PDB file of C-alpha atoms in Angstrom:
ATOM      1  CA  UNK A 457     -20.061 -19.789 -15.233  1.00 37.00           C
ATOM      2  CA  UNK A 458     -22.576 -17.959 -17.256  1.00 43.00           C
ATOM      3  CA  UNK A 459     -22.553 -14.994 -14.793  1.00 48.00           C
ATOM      4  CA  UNK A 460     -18.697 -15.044 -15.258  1.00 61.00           C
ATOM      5  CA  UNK A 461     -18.712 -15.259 -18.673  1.00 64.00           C
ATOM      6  CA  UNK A 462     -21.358 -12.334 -19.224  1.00 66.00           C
ATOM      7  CA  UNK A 463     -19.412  -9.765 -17.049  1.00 69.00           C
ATOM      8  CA  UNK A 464     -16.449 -10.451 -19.592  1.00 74.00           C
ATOM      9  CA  UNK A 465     -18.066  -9.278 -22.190  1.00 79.00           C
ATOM     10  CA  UNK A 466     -19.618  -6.396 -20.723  1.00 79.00           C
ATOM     11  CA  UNK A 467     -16.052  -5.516 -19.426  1.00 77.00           C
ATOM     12  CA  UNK A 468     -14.480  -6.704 -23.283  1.00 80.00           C
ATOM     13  CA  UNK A 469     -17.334  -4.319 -24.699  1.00 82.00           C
ATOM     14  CA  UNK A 470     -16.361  -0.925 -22.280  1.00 83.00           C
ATOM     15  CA  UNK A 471     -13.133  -1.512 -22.605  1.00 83.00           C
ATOM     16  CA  UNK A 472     -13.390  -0.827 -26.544  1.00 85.00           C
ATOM     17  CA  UNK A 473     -15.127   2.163 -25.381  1.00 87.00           C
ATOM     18  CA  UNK A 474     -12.354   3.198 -22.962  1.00 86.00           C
ATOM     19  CA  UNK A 475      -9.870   2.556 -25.663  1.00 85.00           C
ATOM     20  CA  UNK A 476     -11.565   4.819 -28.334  1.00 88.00           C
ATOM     21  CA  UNK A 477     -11.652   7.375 -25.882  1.00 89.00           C
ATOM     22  CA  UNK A 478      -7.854   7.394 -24.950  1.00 87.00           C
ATOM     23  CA  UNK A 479      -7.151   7.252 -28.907  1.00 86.00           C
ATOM     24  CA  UNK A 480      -9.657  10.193 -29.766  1.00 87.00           C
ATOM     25  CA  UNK A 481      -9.379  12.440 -26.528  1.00 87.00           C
ATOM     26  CA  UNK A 482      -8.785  15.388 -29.242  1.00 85.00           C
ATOM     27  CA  UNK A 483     -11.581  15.086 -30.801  1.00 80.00           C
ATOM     28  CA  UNK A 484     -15.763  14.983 -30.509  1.00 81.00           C
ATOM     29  CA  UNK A 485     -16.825  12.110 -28.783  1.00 85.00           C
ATOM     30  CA  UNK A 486     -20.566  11.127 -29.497  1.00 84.00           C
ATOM     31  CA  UNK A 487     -22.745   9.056 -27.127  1.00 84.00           C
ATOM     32  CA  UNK A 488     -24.120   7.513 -29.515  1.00 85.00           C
ATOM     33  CA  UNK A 489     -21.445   6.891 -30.947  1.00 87.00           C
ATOM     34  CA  UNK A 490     -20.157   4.986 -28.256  1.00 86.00           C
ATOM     35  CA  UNK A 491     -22.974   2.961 -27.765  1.00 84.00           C
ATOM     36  CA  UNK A 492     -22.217   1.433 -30.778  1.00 86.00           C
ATOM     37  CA  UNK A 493     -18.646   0.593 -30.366  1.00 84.00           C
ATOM     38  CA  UNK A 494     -19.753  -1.143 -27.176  1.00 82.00           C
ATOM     39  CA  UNK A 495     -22.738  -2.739 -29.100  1.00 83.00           C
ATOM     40  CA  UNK A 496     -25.275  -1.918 -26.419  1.00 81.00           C
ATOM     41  CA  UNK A 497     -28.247  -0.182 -26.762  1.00 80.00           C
ATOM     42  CA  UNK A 498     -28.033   3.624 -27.203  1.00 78.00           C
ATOM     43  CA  UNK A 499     -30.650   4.366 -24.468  1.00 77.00           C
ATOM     44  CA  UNK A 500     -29.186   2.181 -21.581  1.00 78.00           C
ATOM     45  CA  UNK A 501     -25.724   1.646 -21.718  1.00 82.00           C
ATOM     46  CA  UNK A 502     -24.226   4.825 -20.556  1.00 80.00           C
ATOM     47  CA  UNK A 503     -25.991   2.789 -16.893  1.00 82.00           C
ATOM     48  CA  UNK A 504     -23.603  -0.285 -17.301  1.00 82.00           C
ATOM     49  CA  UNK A 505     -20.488   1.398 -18.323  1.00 81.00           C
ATOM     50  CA  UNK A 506     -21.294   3.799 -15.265  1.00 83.00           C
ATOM     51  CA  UNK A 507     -22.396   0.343 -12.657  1.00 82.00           C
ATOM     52  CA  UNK A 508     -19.036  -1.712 -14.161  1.00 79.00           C
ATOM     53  CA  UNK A 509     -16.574   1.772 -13.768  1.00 80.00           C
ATOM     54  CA  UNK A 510     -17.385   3.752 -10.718  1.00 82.00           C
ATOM     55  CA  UNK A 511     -17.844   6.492 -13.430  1.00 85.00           C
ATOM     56  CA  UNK A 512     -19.623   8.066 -16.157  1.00 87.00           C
ATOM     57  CA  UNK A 513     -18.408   8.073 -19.449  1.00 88.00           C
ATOM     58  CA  UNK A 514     -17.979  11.980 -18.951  1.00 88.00           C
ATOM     59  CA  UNK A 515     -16.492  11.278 -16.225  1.00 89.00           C
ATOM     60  CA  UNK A 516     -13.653   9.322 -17.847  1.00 89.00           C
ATOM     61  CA  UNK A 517     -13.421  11.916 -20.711  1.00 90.00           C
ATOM     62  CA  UNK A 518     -12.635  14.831 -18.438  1.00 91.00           C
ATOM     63  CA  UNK A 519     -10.362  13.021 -16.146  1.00 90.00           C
ATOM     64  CA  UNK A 520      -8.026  11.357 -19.178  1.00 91.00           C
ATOM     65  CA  UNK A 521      -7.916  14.908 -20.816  1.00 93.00           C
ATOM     66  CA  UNK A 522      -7.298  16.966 -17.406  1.00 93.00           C
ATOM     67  CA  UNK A 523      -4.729  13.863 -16.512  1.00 91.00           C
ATOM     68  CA  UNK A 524      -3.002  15.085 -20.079  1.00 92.00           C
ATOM     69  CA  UNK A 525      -3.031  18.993 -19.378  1.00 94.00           C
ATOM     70  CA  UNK A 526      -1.773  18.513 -15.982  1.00 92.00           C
ATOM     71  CA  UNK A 527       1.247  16.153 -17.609  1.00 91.00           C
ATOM     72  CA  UNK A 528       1.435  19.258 -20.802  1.00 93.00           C
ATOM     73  CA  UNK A 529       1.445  21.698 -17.975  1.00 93.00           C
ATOM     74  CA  UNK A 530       4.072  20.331 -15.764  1.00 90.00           C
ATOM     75  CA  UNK A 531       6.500  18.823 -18.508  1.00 89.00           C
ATOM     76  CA  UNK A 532       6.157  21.014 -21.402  1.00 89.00           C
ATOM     77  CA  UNK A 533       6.060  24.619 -22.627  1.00 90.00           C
ATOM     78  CA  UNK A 534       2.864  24.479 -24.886  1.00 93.00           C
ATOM     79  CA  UNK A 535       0.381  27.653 -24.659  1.00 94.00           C
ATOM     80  CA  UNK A 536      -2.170  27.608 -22.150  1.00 94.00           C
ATOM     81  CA  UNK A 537      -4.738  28.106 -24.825  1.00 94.00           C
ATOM     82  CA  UNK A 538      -3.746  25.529 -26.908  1.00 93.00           C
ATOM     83  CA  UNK A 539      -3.626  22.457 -24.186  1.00 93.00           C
ATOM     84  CA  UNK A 540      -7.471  23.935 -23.406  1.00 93.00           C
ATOM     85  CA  UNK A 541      -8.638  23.249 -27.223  1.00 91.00           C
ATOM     86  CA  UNK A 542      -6.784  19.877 -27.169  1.00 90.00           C
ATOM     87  CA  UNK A 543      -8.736  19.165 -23.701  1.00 91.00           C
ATOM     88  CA  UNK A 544     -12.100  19.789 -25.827  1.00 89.00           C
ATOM     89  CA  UNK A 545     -12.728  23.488 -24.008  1.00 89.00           C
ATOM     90  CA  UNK A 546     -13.113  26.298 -26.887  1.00 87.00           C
ATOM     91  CA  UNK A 547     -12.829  28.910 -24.019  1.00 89.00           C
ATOM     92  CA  UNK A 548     -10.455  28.877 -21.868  1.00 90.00           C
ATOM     93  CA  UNK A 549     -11.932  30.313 -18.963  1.00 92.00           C
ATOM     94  CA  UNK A 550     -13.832  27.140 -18.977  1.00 94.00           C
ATOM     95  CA  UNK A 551     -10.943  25.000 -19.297  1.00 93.00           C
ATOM     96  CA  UNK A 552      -9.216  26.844 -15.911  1.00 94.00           C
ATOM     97  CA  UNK A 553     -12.839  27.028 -14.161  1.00 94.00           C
ATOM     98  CA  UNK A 554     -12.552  22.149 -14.701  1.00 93.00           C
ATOM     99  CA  UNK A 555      -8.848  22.400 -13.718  1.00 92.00           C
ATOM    100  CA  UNK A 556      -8.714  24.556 -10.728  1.00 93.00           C
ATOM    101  CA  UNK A 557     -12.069  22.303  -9.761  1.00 91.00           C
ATOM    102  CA  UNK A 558      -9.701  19.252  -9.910  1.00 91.00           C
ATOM    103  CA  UNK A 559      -6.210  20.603  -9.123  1.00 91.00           C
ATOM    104  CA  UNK A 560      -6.891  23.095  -6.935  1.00 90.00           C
ATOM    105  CA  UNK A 561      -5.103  25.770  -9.028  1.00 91.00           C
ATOM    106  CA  UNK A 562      -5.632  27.335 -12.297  1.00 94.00           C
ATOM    107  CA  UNK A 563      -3.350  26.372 -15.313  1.00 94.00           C
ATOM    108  CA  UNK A 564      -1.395  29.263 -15.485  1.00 94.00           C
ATOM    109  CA  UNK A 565      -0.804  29.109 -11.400  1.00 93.00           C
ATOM    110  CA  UNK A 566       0.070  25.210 -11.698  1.00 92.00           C
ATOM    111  CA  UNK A 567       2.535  25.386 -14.458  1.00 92.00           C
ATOM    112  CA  UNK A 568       4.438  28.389 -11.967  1.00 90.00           C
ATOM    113  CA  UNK A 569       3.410  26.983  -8.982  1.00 86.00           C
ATOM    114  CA  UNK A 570       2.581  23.499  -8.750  1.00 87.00           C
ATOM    115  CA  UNK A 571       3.600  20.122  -6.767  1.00 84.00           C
ATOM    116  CA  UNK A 572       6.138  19.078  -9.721  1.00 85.00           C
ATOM    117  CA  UNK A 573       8.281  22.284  -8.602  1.00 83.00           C
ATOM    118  CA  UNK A 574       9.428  20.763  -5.442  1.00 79.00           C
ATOM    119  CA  UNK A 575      11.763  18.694  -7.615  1.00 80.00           C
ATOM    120  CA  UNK A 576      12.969  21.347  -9.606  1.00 74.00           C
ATOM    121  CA  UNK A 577      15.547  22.368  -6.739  1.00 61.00           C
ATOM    122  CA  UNK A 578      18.851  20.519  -6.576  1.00 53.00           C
ATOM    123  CA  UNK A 579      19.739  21.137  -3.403  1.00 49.00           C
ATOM    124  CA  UNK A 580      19.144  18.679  -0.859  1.00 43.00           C
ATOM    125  CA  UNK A 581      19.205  21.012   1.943  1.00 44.00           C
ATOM    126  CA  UNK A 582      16.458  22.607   0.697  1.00 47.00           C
ATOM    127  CA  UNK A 583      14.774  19.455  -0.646  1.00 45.00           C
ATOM    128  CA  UNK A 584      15.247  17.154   2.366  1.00 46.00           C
ATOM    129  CA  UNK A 585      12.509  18.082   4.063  1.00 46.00           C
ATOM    130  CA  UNK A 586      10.154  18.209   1.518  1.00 48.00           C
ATOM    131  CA  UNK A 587      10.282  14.469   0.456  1.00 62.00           C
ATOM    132  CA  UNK A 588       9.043  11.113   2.028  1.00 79.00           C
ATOM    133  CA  UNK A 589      12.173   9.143   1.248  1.00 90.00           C
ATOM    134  CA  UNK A 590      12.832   5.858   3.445  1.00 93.00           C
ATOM    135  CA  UNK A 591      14.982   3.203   2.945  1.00 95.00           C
ATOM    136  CA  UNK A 592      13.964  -0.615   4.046  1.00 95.00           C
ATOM    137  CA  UNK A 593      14.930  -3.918   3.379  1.00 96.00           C
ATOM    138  CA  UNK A 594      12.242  -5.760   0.607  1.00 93.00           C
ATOM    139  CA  UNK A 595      11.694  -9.303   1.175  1.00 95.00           C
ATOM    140  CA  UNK A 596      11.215 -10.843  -3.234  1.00 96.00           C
ATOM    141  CA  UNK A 597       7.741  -9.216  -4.344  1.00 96.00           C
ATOM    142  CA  UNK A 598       6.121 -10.477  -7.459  1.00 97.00           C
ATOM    143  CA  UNK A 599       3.923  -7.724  -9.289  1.00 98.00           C
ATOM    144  CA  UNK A 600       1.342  -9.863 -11.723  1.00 98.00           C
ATOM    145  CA  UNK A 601      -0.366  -7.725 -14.717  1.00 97.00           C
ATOM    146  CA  UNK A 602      -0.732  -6.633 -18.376  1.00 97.00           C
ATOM    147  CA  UNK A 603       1.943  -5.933 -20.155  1.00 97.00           C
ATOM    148  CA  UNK A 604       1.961  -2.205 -22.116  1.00 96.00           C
ATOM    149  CA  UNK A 605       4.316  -1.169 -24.758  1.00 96.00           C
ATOM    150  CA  UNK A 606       4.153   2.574 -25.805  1.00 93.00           C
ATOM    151  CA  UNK A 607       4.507   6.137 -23.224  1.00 88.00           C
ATOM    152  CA  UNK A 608       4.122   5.928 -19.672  1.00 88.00           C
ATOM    153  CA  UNK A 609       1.343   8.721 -20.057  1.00 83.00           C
ATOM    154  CA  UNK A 610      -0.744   5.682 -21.622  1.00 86.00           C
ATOM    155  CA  UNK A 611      -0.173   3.175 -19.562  1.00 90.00           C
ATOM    156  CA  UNK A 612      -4.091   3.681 -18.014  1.00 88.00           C
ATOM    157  CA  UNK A 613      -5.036   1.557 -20.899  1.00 88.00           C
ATOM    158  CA  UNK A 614      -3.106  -1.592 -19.577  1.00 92.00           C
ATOM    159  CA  UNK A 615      -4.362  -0.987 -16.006  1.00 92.00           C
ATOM    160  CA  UNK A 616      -8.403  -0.785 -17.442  1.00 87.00           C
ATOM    161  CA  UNK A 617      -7.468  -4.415 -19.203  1.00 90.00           C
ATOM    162  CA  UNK A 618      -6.292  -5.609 -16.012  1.00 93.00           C
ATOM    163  CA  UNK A 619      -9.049  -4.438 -14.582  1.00 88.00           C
ATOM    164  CA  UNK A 620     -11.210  -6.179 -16.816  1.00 84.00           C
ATOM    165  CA  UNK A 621     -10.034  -9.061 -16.338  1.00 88.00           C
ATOM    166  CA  UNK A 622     -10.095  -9.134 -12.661  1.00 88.00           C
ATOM    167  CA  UNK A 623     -13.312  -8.649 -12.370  1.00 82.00           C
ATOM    168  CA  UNK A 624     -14.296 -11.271 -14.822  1.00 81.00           C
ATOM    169  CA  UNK A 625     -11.847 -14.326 -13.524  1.00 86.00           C
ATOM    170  CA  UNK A 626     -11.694 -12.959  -9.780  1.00 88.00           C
ATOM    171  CA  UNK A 627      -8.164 -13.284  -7.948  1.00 93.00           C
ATOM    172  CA  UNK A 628      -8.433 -10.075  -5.898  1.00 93.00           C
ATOM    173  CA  UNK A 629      -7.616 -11.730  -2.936  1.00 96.00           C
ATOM    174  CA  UNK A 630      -4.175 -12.409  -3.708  1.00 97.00           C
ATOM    175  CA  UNK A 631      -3.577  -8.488  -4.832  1.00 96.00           C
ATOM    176  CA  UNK A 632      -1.417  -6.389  -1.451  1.00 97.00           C
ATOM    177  CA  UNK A 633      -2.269  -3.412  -4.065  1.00 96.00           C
ATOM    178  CA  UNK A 634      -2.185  -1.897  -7.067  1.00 97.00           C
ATOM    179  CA  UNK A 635       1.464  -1.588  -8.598  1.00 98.00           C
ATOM    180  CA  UNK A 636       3.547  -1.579 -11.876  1.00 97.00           C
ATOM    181  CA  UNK A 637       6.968  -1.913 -13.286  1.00 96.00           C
ATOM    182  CA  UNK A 638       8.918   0.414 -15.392  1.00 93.00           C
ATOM    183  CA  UNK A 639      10.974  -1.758 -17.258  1.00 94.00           C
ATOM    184  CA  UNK A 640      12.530   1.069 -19.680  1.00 91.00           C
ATOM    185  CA  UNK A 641      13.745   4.490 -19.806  1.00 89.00           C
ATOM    186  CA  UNK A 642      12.035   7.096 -20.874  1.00 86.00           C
ATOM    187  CA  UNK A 643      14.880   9.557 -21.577  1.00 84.00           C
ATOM    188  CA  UNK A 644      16.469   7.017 -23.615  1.00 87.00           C
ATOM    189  CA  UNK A 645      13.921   4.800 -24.901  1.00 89.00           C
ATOM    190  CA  UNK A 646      11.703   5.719 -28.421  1.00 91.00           C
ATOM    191  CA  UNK A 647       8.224   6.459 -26.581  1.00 88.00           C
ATOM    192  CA  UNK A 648       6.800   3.693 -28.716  1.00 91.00           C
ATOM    193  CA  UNK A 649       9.376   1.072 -27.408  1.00 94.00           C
ATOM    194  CA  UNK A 650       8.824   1.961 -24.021  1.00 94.00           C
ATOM    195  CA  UNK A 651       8.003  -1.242 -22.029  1.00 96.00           C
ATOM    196  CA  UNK A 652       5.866  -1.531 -18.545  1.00 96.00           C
ATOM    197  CA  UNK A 653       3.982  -4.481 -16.197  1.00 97.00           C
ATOM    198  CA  UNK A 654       0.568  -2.717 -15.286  1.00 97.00           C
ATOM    199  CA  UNK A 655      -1.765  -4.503 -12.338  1.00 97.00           C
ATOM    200  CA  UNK A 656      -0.784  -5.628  -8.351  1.00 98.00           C
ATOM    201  CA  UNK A 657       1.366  -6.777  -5.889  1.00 98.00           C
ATOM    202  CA  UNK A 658       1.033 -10.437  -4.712  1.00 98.00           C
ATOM    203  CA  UNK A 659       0.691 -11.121  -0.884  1.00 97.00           C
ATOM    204  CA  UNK A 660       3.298 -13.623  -0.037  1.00 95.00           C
ATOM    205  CA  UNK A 661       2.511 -16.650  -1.290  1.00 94.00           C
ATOM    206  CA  UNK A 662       0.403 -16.176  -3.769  1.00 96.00           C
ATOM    207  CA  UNK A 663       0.549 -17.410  -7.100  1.00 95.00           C
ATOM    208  CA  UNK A 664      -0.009 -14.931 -10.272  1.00 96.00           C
ATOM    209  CA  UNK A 665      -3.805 -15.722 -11.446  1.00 94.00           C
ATOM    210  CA  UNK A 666      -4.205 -17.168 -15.029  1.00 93.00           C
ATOM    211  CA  UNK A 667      -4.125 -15.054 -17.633  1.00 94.00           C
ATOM    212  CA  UNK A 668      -1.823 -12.385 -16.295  1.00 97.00           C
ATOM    213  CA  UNK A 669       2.167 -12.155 -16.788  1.00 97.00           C
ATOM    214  CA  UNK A 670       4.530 -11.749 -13.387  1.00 97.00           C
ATOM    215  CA  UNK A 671       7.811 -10.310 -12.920  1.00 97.00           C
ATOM    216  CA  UNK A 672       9.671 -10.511  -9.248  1.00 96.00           C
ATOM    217  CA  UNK A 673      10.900  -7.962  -7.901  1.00 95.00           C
ATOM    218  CA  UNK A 674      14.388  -9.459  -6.424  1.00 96.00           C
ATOM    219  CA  UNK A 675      14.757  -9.008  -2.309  1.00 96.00           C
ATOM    220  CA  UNK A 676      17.437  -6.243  -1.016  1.00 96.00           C
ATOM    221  CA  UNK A 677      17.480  -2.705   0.194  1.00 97.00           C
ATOM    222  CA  UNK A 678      15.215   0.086  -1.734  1.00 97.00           C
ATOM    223  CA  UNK A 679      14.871   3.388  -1.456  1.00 97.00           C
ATOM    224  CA  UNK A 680      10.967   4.898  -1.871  1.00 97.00           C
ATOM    225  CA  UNK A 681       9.923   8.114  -2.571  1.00 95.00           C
ATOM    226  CA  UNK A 682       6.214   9.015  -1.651  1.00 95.00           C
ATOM    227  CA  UNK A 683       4.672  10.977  -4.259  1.00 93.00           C
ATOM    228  CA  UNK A 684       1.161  12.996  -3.000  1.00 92.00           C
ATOM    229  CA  UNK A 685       0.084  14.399  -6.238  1.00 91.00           C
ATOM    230  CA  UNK A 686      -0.966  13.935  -9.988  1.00 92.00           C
ATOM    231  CA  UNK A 687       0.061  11.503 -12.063  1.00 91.00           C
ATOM    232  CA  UNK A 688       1.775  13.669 -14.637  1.00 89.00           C
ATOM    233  CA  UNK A 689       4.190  15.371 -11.833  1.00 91.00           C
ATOM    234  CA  UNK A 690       6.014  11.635 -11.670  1.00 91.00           C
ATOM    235  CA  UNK A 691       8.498  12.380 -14.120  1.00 89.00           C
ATOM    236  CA  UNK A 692      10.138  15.038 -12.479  1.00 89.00           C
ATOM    237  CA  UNK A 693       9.892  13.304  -9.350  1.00 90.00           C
ATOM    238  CA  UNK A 694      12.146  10.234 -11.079  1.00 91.00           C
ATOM    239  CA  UNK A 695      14.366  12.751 -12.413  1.00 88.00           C
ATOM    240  CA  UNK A 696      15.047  14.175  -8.627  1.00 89.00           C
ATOM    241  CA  UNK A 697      15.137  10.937  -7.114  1.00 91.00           C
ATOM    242  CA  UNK A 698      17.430   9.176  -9.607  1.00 90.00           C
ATOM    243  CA  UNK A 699      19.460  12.735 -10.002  1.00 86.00           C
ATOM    244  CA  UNK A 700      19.655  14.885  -7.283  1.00 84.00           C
ATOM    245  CA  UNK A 701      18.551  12.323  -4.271  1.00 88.00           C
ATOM    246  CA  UNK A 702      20.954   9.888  -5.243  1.00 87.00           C
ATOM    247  CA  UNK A 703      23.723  11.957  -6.041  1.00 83.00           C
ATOM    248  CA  UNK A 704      23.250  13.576  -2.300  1.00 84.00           C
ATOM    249  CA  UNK A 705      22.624  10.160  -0.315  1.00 87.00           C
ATOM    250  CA  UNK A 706      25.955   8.512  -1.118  1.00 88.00           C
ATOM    251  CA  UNK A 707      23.825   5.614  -2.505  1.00 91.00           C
ATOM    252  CA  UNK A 708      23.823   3.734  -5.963  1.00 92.00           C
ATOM    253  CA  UNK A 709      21.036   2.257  -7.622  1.00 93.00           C
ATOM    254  CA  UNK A 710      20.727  -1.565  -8.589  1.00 94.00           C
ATOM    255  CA  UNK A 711      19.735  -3.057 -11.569  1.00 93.00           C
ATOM    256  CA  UNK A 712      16.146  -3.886 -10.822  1.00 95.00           C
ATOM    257  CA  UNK A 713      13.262  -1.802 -12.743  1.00 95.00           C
ATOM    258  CA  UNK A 714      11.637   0.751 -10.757  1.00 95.00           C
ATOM    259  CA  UNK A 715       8.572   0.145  -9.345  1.00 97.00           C
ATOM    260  CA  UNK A 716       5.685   2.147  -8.783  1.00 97.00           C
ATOM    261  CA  UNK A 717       3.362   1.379  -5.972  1.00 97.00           C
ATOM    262  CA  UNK A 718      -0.365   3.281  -5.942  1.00 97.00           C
ATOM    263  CA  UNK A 719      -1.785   3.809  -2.662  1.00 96.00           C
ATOM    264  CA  UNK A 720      -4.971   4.934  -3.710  1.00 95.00           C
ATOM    265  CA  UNK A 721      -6.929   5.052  -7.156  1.00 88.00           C
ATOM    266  CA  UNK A 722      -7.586   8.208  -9.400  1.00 87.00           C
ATOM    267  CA  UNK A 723     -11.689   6.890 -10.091  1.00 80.00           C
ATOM    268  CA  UNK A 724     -12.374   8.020  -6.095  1.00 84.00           C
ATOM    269  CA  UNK A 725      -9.182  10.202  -5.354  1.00 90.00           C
ATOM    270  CA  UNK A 726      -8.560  13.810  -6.272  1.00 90.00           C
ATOM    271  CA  UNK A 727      -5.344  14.036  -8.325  1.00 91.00           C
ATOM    272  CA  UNK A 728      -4.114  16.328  -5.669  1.00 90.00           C
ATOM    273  CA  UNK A 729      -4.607  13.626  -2.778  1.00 94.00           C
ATOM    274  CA  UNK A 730      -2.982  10.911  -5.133  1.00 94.00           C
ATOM    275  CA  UNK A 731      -0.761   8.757  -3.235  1.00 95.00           C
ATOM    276  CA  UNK A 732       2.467   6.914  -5.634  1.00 96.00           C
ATOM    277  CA  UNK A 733       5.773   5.019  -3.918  1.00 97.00           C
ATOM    278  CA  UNK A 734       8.410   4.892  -6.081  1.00 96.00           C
ATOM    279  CA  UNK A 735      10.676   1.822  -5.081  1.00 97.00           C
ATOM    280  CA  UNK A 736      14.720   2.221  -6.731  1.00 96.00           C
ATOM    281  CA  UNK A 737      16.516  -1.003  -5.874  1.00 96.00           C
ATOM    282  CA  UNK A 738      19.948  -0.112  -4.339  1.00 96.00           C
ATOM    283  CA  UNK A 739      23.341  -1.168  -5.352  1.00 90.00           C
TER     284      UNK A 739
END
């Protein structure tokens, strides 16, 4: 019990850290600084937070911002320059040297050229081949988590309290992998009203572990769209699938949320192997 009880504190502690970072990824962030926020001592910490997160602190702050620029770059218009000061680089060179590093092509080449164009085409002659869309019958699936209120962007922060909470009152077992809901959206929905279910799948059978909410995921016939890229390329994706796929398959969607379904995990993954289903119920 104690050792259970001091790993959720450790985890209660980083995650205040983790949380200070996503609010403040514009601005300086200050070892020391941190240390303190996660009341540990300034000389020996940065060890724990790397030995409970598979990461460094650095680590984290370059990911989250490069996870933002790569969303800025892909959705939005914003100058080059300006996402690289907001990512904490005062030259830019820099700034494409981490990115190109990460995504495998400069800024200026991944806004013109990058994965999220494949959905820009509406024709599904063209586009038919360059999507993993199936259709299968779902038997119900319950998807147990942390609830998150607020953009989709930010929805790390309720998957790091999930986390936390795994790993301090166990229940991995039951998990058939990592998953959330998207109960709202986005193109109609106030970003701050925006409402998601952040943590796993159950394996059949299994019973949500204390402390977590549930929603189930009603049986029938999905369609799911494999998604091998960043993160921040998933909105376009929705908007072919829902738009363009749908319109051209002859199907209709159901009422159920969509669900997202992540087949491996950004900490050990590079953003351009990421591997996200995207389950839409059908009608």
């Amino acid at each position: 019990m104690a050792g259970s009880a001091g790993v959720r504190e450790y985890r209660e502690r980083l995650e205040r850290v983790r949380n200070h970072i996503r609010a403040n990824l514009d601005g300086p962030l200050n070892l020391d600084a941190l240390a303190d926020i996660a009341c540990l001592s300034r000389f020996h910490w940065h060890r724990t937070y790397r030995g409970l997160t598979g990461e460094t602190v650095w680590q984290t702050v370059k990911r989250l911002r490069l996870h933002r620029a790569a969303s800025e770059l892909a959705n939005g218009s914003a100058p080059i320059e300006q996402i690289a000061e907001r990512s904490g680089y005062t030259n830019p060179r820099a700034f494409s040297q981490a990115f190109k590093s990460d995504y495998g092509l400069s800024p200026l080449r991944y806004r013109a050229e990058g994965g999220h164009r494949r959905y820009d085409t509406l024709s599904w002659q063209e586009a038919e081949d360059m999507f993993d869309v199936r259709i299968e019958d779902h038997e119900p699936v319950v998807i147990a988590g942390m609830p998150h209120t607020g953009p989709y962007n930010d929805v790390g922060e309720a998957f790091d309290r999930f986390s936390s909470h795994m790993a301090a009152n166990g229940g991995w077992e039951k998990s058939a992998g990592m998953a959330a809901i998207c109960f709202s959206d986005p193109d109609i929905t106030p970003p701050e009203e925006i409402r998601s279910l952040a943590g796993m799948a159950l394996k059949p059978g299994e019973t949500p572990p204390d402390g977590l909410e549930s929603f189930t995921l009603p049986s029938g016939r999905y369609a799911v769209l494999t998604h091998k890229g960043p993160y921040g390329e998933l909105a376009k994706a929705y908007h072919w699938f829902y738009g363009a796929w749908l319109a051209e398959s002859g199907e209709s969607a159901g009422s159920a949320p969509a669900v997202e379904r992540y087949l491996n995990l950004p900490h050990n993954t590079a953003p351009t192997e990421l591997l996200t289903e995207i389950h839409m119920q059908l009608g």
